[in-house]
Amino acid sequence: DAGVIQSPRHEVTEMGQEVTLRCKPISGHDYLFWYRQTMMRGLELLIYFNNNVPIDDSGMPEDRFSAKMPNASFSTLKIQPSEPRDSAVYFCASSEQGYLETQYFGPGTRLLVL
Amino acid sequence: KQEVTQIPAALSVPEGENLVLNCSFTDSAIYNLQWFRQDPGKGLTSLLLIQSSQREQTSGRLNASLDKSSGRSTLYIAASQPGDSATYLCAVLVQGGKLIFGQGTELSVKP
């Protein structure tokens, strides 16, 4: 398996623009997680899905952030409108069968909002 | 609120040395504790996962211990190599499926 795939790997945008990050989890994994990593706050869980259903979105910082998982092989994280403080590395991870299992991380999307 | 702390923040050692990275957490109500490795510009790679009922896990030159009652874990790396240079992150899994991460220890192994 190719592992968790994220796109784009790098994104530079201007404040106020819409940003869409994409993730393809490992085939057969039932759980999908979105994280954000910054120097100030480290790694934080934003939201996670089980069988395409959002389970906990309490980490989503504001209404500007939204995430969807239309099917088992694809998820998006959207920021609209984007702000400079959203600049971070966004990771997607997936795990098999349960959140007690090891999570496998994608390479991340490095987002810079100017 | 669960907080995870890693000490030291950075560590530099000569090749071949054995070393210990420390992780502490404030709430013992965890499902498991995991150690990850992160290389610059890359994602995280899971190294070891210790279930709350376990005391330690070993993989090759790595050994991780867990003392849930005292809120501590250590990652022991034997015979360090330059290829071990990376940031090591500790994370605890809490109720609700959330992984709470420490800030990491940046390790540099000098040839």
XYZ file of N, CA and C in Angstrom:
675
model
N 0.846 -1.192 0.000
C 0.000 0.000 0.000
C 0.881 1.240 0.000
N 0.402 2.317 -0.615
C 1.199 3.529 -0.739
C 1.202 4.345 0.536
N 0.453 3.956 1.525
C 0.362 4.739 2.732
C -0.691 5.824 2.574
N -0.752 6.699 3.566
C -1.698 7.809 3.515
C -1.178 8.849 2.527
N -2.041 9.279 1.638
C -1.638 10.228 0.603
C -2.322 11.567 0.845
N -1.533 12.628 0.804
C -2.087 13.967 0.990
C -1.704 14.848 -0.190
N -2.617 15.729 -0.524
C -2.311 16.715 -1.568
C -3.030 18.022 -1.275
N -2.459 19.143 -1.672
C -1.101 19.267 -2.183
C -0.082 19.105 -1.060
N 1.180 19.006 -1.391
C 2.211 18.928 -0.350
C 2.544 20.317 0.180
N 2.431 21.302 -0.679
C 2.675 22.692 -0.296
C 1.576 23.555 -0.898
N 1.159 24.550 -0.129
C 0.139 25.466 -0.616
C 0.452 26.847 -0.093
N 0.531 27.801 -1.009
C 0.708 29.203 -0.637
C -0.499 29.960 -1.171
N -1.161 30.695 -0.318
C -2.359 31.408 -0.733
C -2.425 32.754 -0.034
N -3.316 33.569 -0.469
C -3.490 34.886 0.134
C -4.665 34.870 1.104
N -4.553 35.672 2.094
C -5.610 35.797 3.091
C -6.960 36.020 2.413
N -7.958 35.302 2.894
C -9.295 35.441 2.355
C -9.656 34.393 1.314
N -8.641 33.698 0.794
C -8.905 32.671 -0.206
C -9.348 31.373 0.451
N -10.052 30.569 -0.335
C -10.456 29.246 0.127
C -9.327 28.251 -0.112
N -9.105 27.400 0.868
C -8.060 26.377 0.767
C -8.693 25.010 0.986
N -8.371 24.063 0.133
C -8.870 22.694 0.287
C -7.701 21.726 0.323
N -7.629 20.984 1.416
C -6.607 19.968 1.584
C -7.261 18.598 1.407
N -6.515 17.682 0.806
C -7.082 16.379 0.469
C -6.300 15.234 1.088
N -7.027 14.160 1.367
C -6.398 13.003 2.006
C -7.022 11.718 1.492
N -6.157 10.767 1.195
C -6.599 9.413 0.863
C -6.029 8.470 1.920
N -6.876 7.872 2.735
C -6.354 6.991 3.793
C -5.890 5.650 3.231
N -5.261 4.874 4.075
C -4.858 3.531 3.684
C -6.112 2.689 3.481
N -6.132 1.941 2.415
C -7.289 1.117 2.090
C -7.614 0.154 3.230
N -8.886 0.130 3.607
C -9.311 -0.777 4.670
C -9.293 -0.164 6.055
N -8.720 1.011 6.190
C -8.715 1.683 7.489
C -10.047 2.377 7.715
N -10.595 2.181 8.925
C -11.925 2.708 9.229
C -11.909 4.086 9.854
N -10.734 4.496 10.368
C -10.640 5.779 11.068
C -9.733 6.723 10.290
N -10.148 7.983 10.243
C -9.346 9.010 9.589
C -9.281 10.230 10.494
N -8.082 10.758 10.638
C -7.828 11.869 11.555
C -7.193 13.030 10.789
N -7.565 14.245 11.171
C -6.898 15.459 10.673
C -6.222 16.154 11.866
N -4.921 16.470 11.692
C -4.141 17.164 12.710
C -3.542 18.440 12.116
N -3.214 19.357 13.016
C -2.493 20.564 12.622
C -1.261 20.675 13.511
N -0.118 21.027 12.890
C 1.125 21.179 13.649
C 1.684 22.582 13.473
N 1.902 23.278 14.588
C 2.537 24.591 14.582
C 3.639 24.591 15.628
N 4.535 25.546 15.495
C 5.620 25.647 16.471
C 5.069 25.970 17.853
N 4.068 26.830 17.885
C 3.554 27.298 19.167
C 2.743 26.228 19.900
N 1.920 25.498 19.171
C 0.949 24.610 19.794
C 1.241 23.129 19.576
N 2.271 22.849 18.785
C 2.591 21.446 18.522
C 1.536 20.791 17.653
N 1.334 19.492 17.846
C 0.368 18.715 17.077
C -0.976 18.692 17.796
N -2.032 19.065 17.086
C -3.372 19.086 17.671
C -4.336 18.339 16.768
N -5.186 17.547 17.382
C -6.226 16.860 16.631
C -7.338 17.844 16.296
N -7.727 17.893 15.034
C -8.803 18.785 14.604
C -10.146 18.046 14.586
N -10.161 16.890 13.931
C -11.391 16.135 13.758
C -11.028 14.707 13.395
N -11.943 13.752 13.735
C -11.735 12.418 13.206
C -13.045 11.769 12.807
N -12.923 10.837 11.865
C -14.062 10.140 11.274
C -13.945 8.643 11.556
N -15.099 8.014 11.713
C -15.169 6.564 11.764
C -16.179 6.126 10.710
N -15.725 5.276 9.789
C -16.606 4.840 8.705
C -17.297 6.022 8.026
N -16.517 7.044 7.745
C -16.938 8.237 7.000
C -17.805 9.198 7.808
N -18.067 8.896 9.060
C -18.927 9.741 9.883
C -18.055 10.538 10.855
N -18.240 11.869 10.930
C -17.443 12.640 11.896
C -17.839 12.276 13.322
N -16.842 11.958 14.132
C -17.092 11.522 15.500
C -16.837 12.648 16.498
N -15.752 13.347 16.317
C -15.386 14.405 17.250
C -14.737 15.538 16.467
N -15.384 16.676 16.450
C -14.823 17.837 15.740
C -14.518 18.971 16.717
N -14.369 18.623 17.976
C -14.163 19.656 18.996
C -12.835 20.392 18.829
N -11.929 19.826 18.076
C -10.642 20.479 17.847
C -10.639 21.447 16.685
N -11.719 21.480 15.936
C -11.793 22.415 14.801
C -11.838 23.829 15.366
N -10.889 24.665 14.972
C -10.730 25.953 15.655
C -11.891 26.922 15.458
N -12.438 26.995 14.287
C -13.493 27.974 14.028
C -14.415 27.463 12.933
N -15.488 28.204 12.749
C -16.423 27.832 11.684
C -15.807 27.966 10.296
N -14.678 28.601 10.207
C -14.007 28.726 8.908
C -13.461 27.373 8.449
N -13.334 26.457 9.388
C -12.807 25.123 9.088
C -13.961 24.135 8.940
N -13.875 23.318 7.895
C -14.858 22.254 7.729
C -14.172 21.035 7.128
N -14.663 19.858 7.461
C -14.089 18.620 6.938
C -15.197 17.691 6.499
N -14.913 16.967 5.430
C -15.878 16.014 4.914
C -15.176 14.712 4.563
N -15.962 13.656 4.554
C -15.451 12.363 4.108
C -16.561 11.702 3.294
N -16.666 12.012 2.022
C -17.765 11.513 1.198
C -17.736 10.012 0.945
N -16.547 9.410 1.051
C -16.447 7.957 0.916
C -15.215 7.460 1.675
N -15.041 6.166 1.699
C -13.995 5.570 2.535
C -12.584 5.870 2.058
N -12.449 6.405 0.863
C -11.107 6.609 0.325
C -10.741 8.070 0.105
N -11.535 8.977 0.666
C -11.261 10.390 0.391
C -11.825 11.284 1.476
N -11.004 12.268 1.881
C -11.466 13.271 2.842
C -10.886 14.621 2.459
N -11.620 15.671 2.800
C -11.139 17.025 2.561
C -11.221 17.841 3.837
N -10.302 18.764 3.960
C -10.321 19.769 5.017
C -10.296 21.118 4.318
N -11.318 21.919 4.577
C -11.463 23.183 3.874
C -11.368 24.338 4.859
N -10.689 25.379 4.447
C -10.594 26.604 5.235
C -11.112 27.739 4.356
N -12.167 28.404 4.845
C -12.777 29.473 4.062
C -13.425 30.491 4.993
N -12.933 31.732 5.013
C -11.747 32.253 4.346
C -10.481 31.954 5.150
N -9.365 31.842 4.477
C -8.112 31.554 5.171
C -7.524 32.829 5.778
N -6.760 32.641 6.864
C -6.101 33.746 7.553
C -4.641 33.372 7.794
N -3.773 34.372 7.955
C -2.345 34.060 8.177
C -2.109 33.114 9.347
N -2.920 33.198 10.392
C -2.709 32.330 11.548
C -3.066 30.875 11.276
N -3.616 30.596 10.113
C -3.883 29.210 9.724
C -2.638 28.531 9.163
N -1.597 29.303 8.951
C -0.355 28.744 8.413
C 0.169 27.672 9.364
N 0.388 26.477 8.816
C 0.771 25.328 9.633
C 1.015 24.156 8.697
N 1.392 23.030 9.287
C 1.431 21.776 8.541
C 0.216 20.966 8.967
N -0.545 20.524 8.008
C -1.763 19.761 8.276
C -1.507 18.298 7.905
N -1.725 17.429 8.880
C -1.506 16.009 8.677
C -2.830 15.263 8.673
N -2.879 14.262 7.845
C -3.963 13.303 7.844
C -3.382 11.964 8.309
N -4.153 11.222 9.081
C -3.714 9.908 9.549
C -4.890 8.951 9.479
N -4.588 7.663 9.377
C -5.654 6.672 9.398
C -5.246 5.500 10.272
N -6.235 4.800 10.780
C -5.964 3.605 11.577
C -6.986 2.538 11.244
N -6.601 1.320 11.544
C -7.399 0.161 11.176
C -8.317 -0.218 12.315
N -9.600 -0.254 12.057
C -10.603 -0.825 12.959
C -10.883 -0.045 14.225
N -9.924 0.653 14.767
C -10.249 1.337 16.000
C -9.234 2.393 16.345
N -9.651 3.384 17.113
C -8.711 4.449 17.432
C -7.697 4.014 18.474
N -7.837 2.786 18.997
C -6.814 2.269 19.889
C -5.609 1.737 19.130
N -5.754 1.610 17.836
C -4.684 1.061 17.017
C -3.713 2.161 16.600
N -2.574 1.723 16.106
C -1.560 2.655 15.620
C -2.127 3.517 14.499
N -1.824 4.803 14.548
C -2.221 5.702 13.477
C -1.057 5.867 12.502
N -1.384 5.837 11.224
C -0.387 5.998 10.171
C -0.578 7.380 9.553
N 0.490 8.149 9.569
C 0.406 9.541 9.138
C 0.833 9.718 7.688
N 0.174 10.663 7.031
C 0.607 11.104 5.720
C 1.767 12.075 5.838
N 2.318 12.521 4.701
C 3.486 13.404 4.719
C 3.152 14.842 5.101
N 1.871 15.173 5.115
C 1.475 16.520 5.514
C 1.357 17.494 4.347
N 0.574 18.537 4.579
C 0.462 19.672 3.652
C 0.954 20.901 4.386
N 1.971 21.522 3.825
C 2.517 22.739 4.440
C 1.787 23.937 3.855
N 0.994 24.608 4.685
C 0.162 25.720 4.235
C 0.737 27.039 4.713
N 0.868 27.975 3.783
C 1.295 29.334 4.110
C 0.248 30.295 3.597
N -0.326 31.063 4.512
C -1.325 32.055 4.144
C -0.698 33.440 4.307
N -0.614 34.160 3.212
C 0.045 35.472 3.229
C -0.926 36.605 3.526
N -7.376 18.567 32.473
C -6.956 18.557 31.072
C -5.613 17.859 30.969
N -5.550 16.918 30.044
C -4.325 16.140 29.864
C -3.247 17.001 29.231
N -2.069 16.964 29.817
C -0.910 17.652 29.242
C 0.260 16.678 29.180
N 0.986 16.759 28.077
C 2.125 15.874 27.859
C 3.381 16.725 27.731
N 4.387 16.368 28.496
C 5.630 17.136 28.510
C 6.795 16.223 28.174
N 7.678 16.722 27.336
C 8.856 15.938 26.972
C 10.121 16.701 27.348
N 11.009 15.976 27.984
C 12.287 16.547 28.410
C 13.397 15.578 28.003
N 14.522 16.091 27.437
C 14.760 17.496 27.114
C 14.116 17.887 25.790
N 14.109 19.164 25.480
C 13.584 19.625 24.209
C 14.531 19.294 23.070
N 15.820 19.256 23.392
C 16.831 18.919 22.384
C 17.965 18.174 23.058
N 18.580 17.284 22.279
C 19.641 16.446 22.825
C 20.648 16.147 21.721
N 21.918 16.299 22.032
C 22.980 15.981 21.075
C 23.940 15.001 21.719
N 24.174 13.877 21.053
C 25.027 12.836 21.614
C 25.984 12.331 20.539
N 27.123 11.766 20.943
C 28.021 11.147 19.967
C 27.512 9.764 19.579
N 27.831 9.366 18.387
C 27.416 8.060 17.883
C 27.846 6.949 18.835
N 26.977 5.976 19.016
C 27.286 4.818 19.845
C 26.779 4.927 21.271
N 26.402 6.124 21.651
C 25.942 6.306 23.029
C 24.522 5.793 23.211
N 24.245 5.266 24.395
C 22.874 4.908 24.766
C 22.207 6.158 25.325
N 20.907 6.334 25.062
C 20.240 7.538 25.535
C 18.802 7.257 25.931
N 18.279 8.183 26.728
C 16.907 8.059 27.233
C 16.171 9.360 26.993
N 15.002 9.239 26.405
C 14.105 10.381 26.230
C 12.941 10.215 27.208
N 12.528 11.326 27.777
C 11.500 11.281 28.805
C 10.191 11.914 28.364
N 9.111 11.355 28.864
C 7.772 11.852 28.582
C 6.956 11.741 29.866
N 6.234 12.797 30.192
C 5.352 12.734 31.350
C 3.979 13.246 30.960
N 2.949 12.722 31.624
C 1.581 13.139 31.346
C 0.851 13.338 32.666
N -0.127 14.219 32.663
C -0.727 14.668 33.916
C -1.903 13.803 34.375
N -2.557 13.109 33.465
C -3.735 12.312 33.822
C -3.469 10.853 33.451
N -3.582 9.977 34.436
C -3.265 8.560 34.187
C -4.365 7.813 33.432
N -5.475 8.478 33.181
C -6.575 7.830 32.450
C -6.285 7.844 30.956
N -5.442 6.920 30.542
C -5.078 6.833 29.130
C -5.345 5.422 28.626
N -5.578 5.295 27.326
C -5.736 3.986 26.715
C -4.389 3.395 26.312
N -3.552 4.242 25.764
C -2.209 3.805 25.401
C -1.285 4.992 25.268
N -0.020 4.700 25.115
C 0.998 5.731 24.900
C 1.810 5.305 23.684
N 2.088 6.272 22.829
C 2.809 5.957 21.611
C 4.014 6.866 21.467
N 5.069 6.323 20.895
C 6.249 7.104 20.531
C 6.320 7.150 19.005
N 6.525 8.368 18.505
C 6.636 8.597 17.075
C 7.989 9.232 16.770
N 8.382 9.056 15.535
C 9.563 9.742 15.022
C 9.124 10.654 13.885
N 9.678 11.873 13.856
C 9.375 12.798 12.761
C 10.679 13.329 12.188
N 10.885 13.088 10.909
C 12.037 13.629 10.214
C 11.658 14.981 9.614
N 12.631 15.876 9.437
C 12.314 17.231 8.938
C 11.507 17.193 7.652
N 10.406 17.931 7.633
C 9.575 18.014 6.443
C 8.780 16.762 6.141
N 8.755 15.844 7.066
C 8.053 14.574 6.816
C 6.927 14.368 7.840
N 6.165 13.337 7.599
C 5.119 12.973 8.538
C 5.681 12.194 9.711
N 4.788 11.663 10.520
C 5.184 10.917 11.708
C 5.201 9.428 11.405
N 6.172 8.755 12.004
C 6.258 7.305 11.897
C 6.109 6.721 13.289
N 5.166 5.814 13.455
C 4.962 5.188 14.754
C 6.111 4.238 15.053
N 6.685 4.374 16.235
C 7.804 3.517 16.650
C 7.326 2.403 17.578
N 6.642 2.798 18.631
C 6.196 1.842 19.625
C 4.860 2.296 20.192
N 4.008 1.335 20.492
C 2.728 1.607 21.137
C 2.638 0.727 22.368
N 2.397 1.343 23.517
C 2.260 0.595 24.759
C 0.825 0.741 25.233
N 0.127 -0.359 25.346
C -1.230 -0.324 25.887
C -1.168 0.010 27.367
N -2.251 0.541 27.903
C -2.262 1.002 29.296
C -1.984 -0.129 30.283
N -2.264 -1.356 29.877
C -2.044 -2.503 30.762
C -0.622 -3.058 30.674
N 0.162 -2.516 29.745
C 1.518 -3.013 29.548
C 2.538 -2.119 30.255
N 3.751 -2.685 30.438
C 4.804 -1.930 31.102
C 5.883 -1.469 30.127
N 6.070 -2.257 29.065
C 7.091 -1.874 28.105
C 6.880 -2.563 26.768
N 7.539 -1.992 25.765
C 7.554 -2.566 24.433
C 8.955 -2.391 23.868
N 9.361 -3.351 23.057
C 10.705 -3.311 22.474
C 10.617 -3.535 20.973
N 11.468 -2.786 20.262
C 11.595 -2.994 18.822
C 13.037 -2.682 18.441
N 13.794 -3.727 18.157
C 15.188 -3.526 17.781
C 15.972 -2.849 18.884
N 16.577 -1.711 18.547
C 17.372 -0.959 19.532
C 16.527 -0.043 20.409
N 15.231 -0.056 20.217
C 14.334 0.825 20.965
C 13.577 0.051 22.046
N 13.489 0.685 23.204
C 12.691 0.116 24.294
C 11.924 1.245 24.946
N 10.625 1.086 25.043
C 9.789 2.095 25.684
C 9.141 1.497 26.915
N 9.125 2.268 27.982
C 8.492 1.835 29.222
C 7.337 2.760 29.553
N 6.416 2.235 30.342
C 5.271 3.020 30.773
C 4.987 2.768 32.242
N 4.931 3.847 33.012
C 4.488 3.782 34.408
C 3.275 4.686 34.512
N 2.099 4.087 34.339
C 0.888 4.880 34.248
C 0.589 5.603 35.551
N 0.864 4.952 36.664
C 0.516 5.543 37.962
C 1.304 6.818 38.233
N 2.535 6.855 37.769
C 3.339 8.056 37.981
C 3.286 8.999 36.788
N 2.626 8.583 35.728
C 2.488 9.439 34.555
C 3.778 9.632 33.788
N 4.531 8.553 33.632
C 5.825 8.677 32.970
C 6.078 7.557 31.965
N 6.825 7.947 30.940
C 7.293 6.981 29.957
C 8.705 7.373 29.539
N 9.486 6.373 29.206
C 10.821 6.640 28.682
C 11.015 5.870 27.386
N 11.784 6.460 26.504
C 12.208 5.784 25.277
C 13.720 5.648 25.345
N 14.156 4.406 25.357
C 15.581 4.099 25.439
C 16.069 3.711 24.047
N 17.129 4.378 23.606
C 17.731 4.050 22.314
C 19.144 3.543 22.583
N 19.396 2.334 22.197
C 20.715 1.730 22.417
C 21.620 1.962 21.214
N 22.891 2.156 21.511
C 23.912 2.272 20.466
C 23.459 3.230 19.355
N 23.256 4.469 19.711
C 22.689 5.449 18.777
C 23.533 5.587 17.507
N 22.833 5.909 16.418
C 23.458 6.073 15.103
C 23.039 7.417 14.510
N 23.839 7.980 13.610
C 23.442 9.250 12.982
C 22.058 9.191 12.346
N 21.677 8.041 11.837
C 20.359 7.871 11.247
C 19.220 7.967 12.241
N 19.536 7.961 13.523
C 18.507 8.132 14.557
C 18.152 9.605 14.755
N 18.901 10.498 14.147
C 18.645 11.932 14.297
C 17.265 12.274 13.741
N 16.436 12.846 14.594
C 15.053 13.174 14.243
C 14.416 13.792 15.478
N 13.159 14.179 15.337
C 12.382 14.613 16.493
C 11.514 13.445 16.952
N 11.539 13.171 18.236
C 10.780 12.063 18.805
C 9.610 12.640 19.610
N 8.425 12.173 19.272
C 7.197 12.673 19.885
C 6.535 11.565 20.688
N 6.075 11.951 21.844
C 5.318 11.064 22.709
C 3.863 11.518 22.653
N 2.939 10.568 22.662
C 1.514 10.922 22.623
C 0.718 9.925 23.460
N -0.293 10.419 24.151
C -1.186 9.542 24.909
C -2.565 9.582 24.268
N -3.200 8.435 24.253
C -4.547 8.323 23.715
C -5.538 8.374 24.874
N -6.448 9.350 24.787
C -7.397 9.555 25.876
C -8.811 9.279 25.385
N -9.743 9.344 26.311
C -11.136 9.080 25.970
C -11.592 9.984 24.838
N -12.359 9.407 23.946
C -12.815 10.149 22.784
C -11.936 9.948 21.583
N -10.874 9.151 21.749
C -10.020 8.843 20.617
C -9.001 9.902 20.288
N -8.746 10.797 21.228
C -7.802 11.880 20.948
C -6.389 11.503 21.360
N -5.465 11.756 20.442
C -4.047 11.640 20.756
C -3.552 13.007 21.198
N -3.018 13.065 22.417
C -2.457 14.304 22.939
C -0.945 14.192 22.853
N -0.329 15.093 22.117
C 1.104 15.026 21.847
C 1.910 15.934 22.768
N 3.144 15.499 23.046
C 4.124 16.379 23.643
C 4.761 17.226 22.553
N 5.621 18.137 22.966
C 6.253 19.035 22.000
C 7.443 18.396 21.288
N 7.878 17.257 21.782
C 8.939 16.531 21.105
C 10.322 16.805 21.670
N 11.211 15.857 21.411
C 12.636 16.003 21.711
C 13.396 15.890 20.396
N 14.155 16.924 20.081
C 14.950 16.920 18.851
C 16.298 16.276 19.142
N 16.537 15.124 18.541
C 17.756 14.363 18.788
C 18.730 14.515 17.632
N 19.979 14.766 17.984
C 21.048 14.827 16.991
C 22.143 13.867 17.435
N 22.474 12.915 16.573
C 23.536 11.953 16.852
C 24.714 12.283 15.935
N 25.808 12.667 16.549
C 26.975 13.106 15.786
C 27.894 11.940 15.447
N 28.345 11.867 14.187
C 29.260 10.773 13.798
C 30.604 10.882 14.520
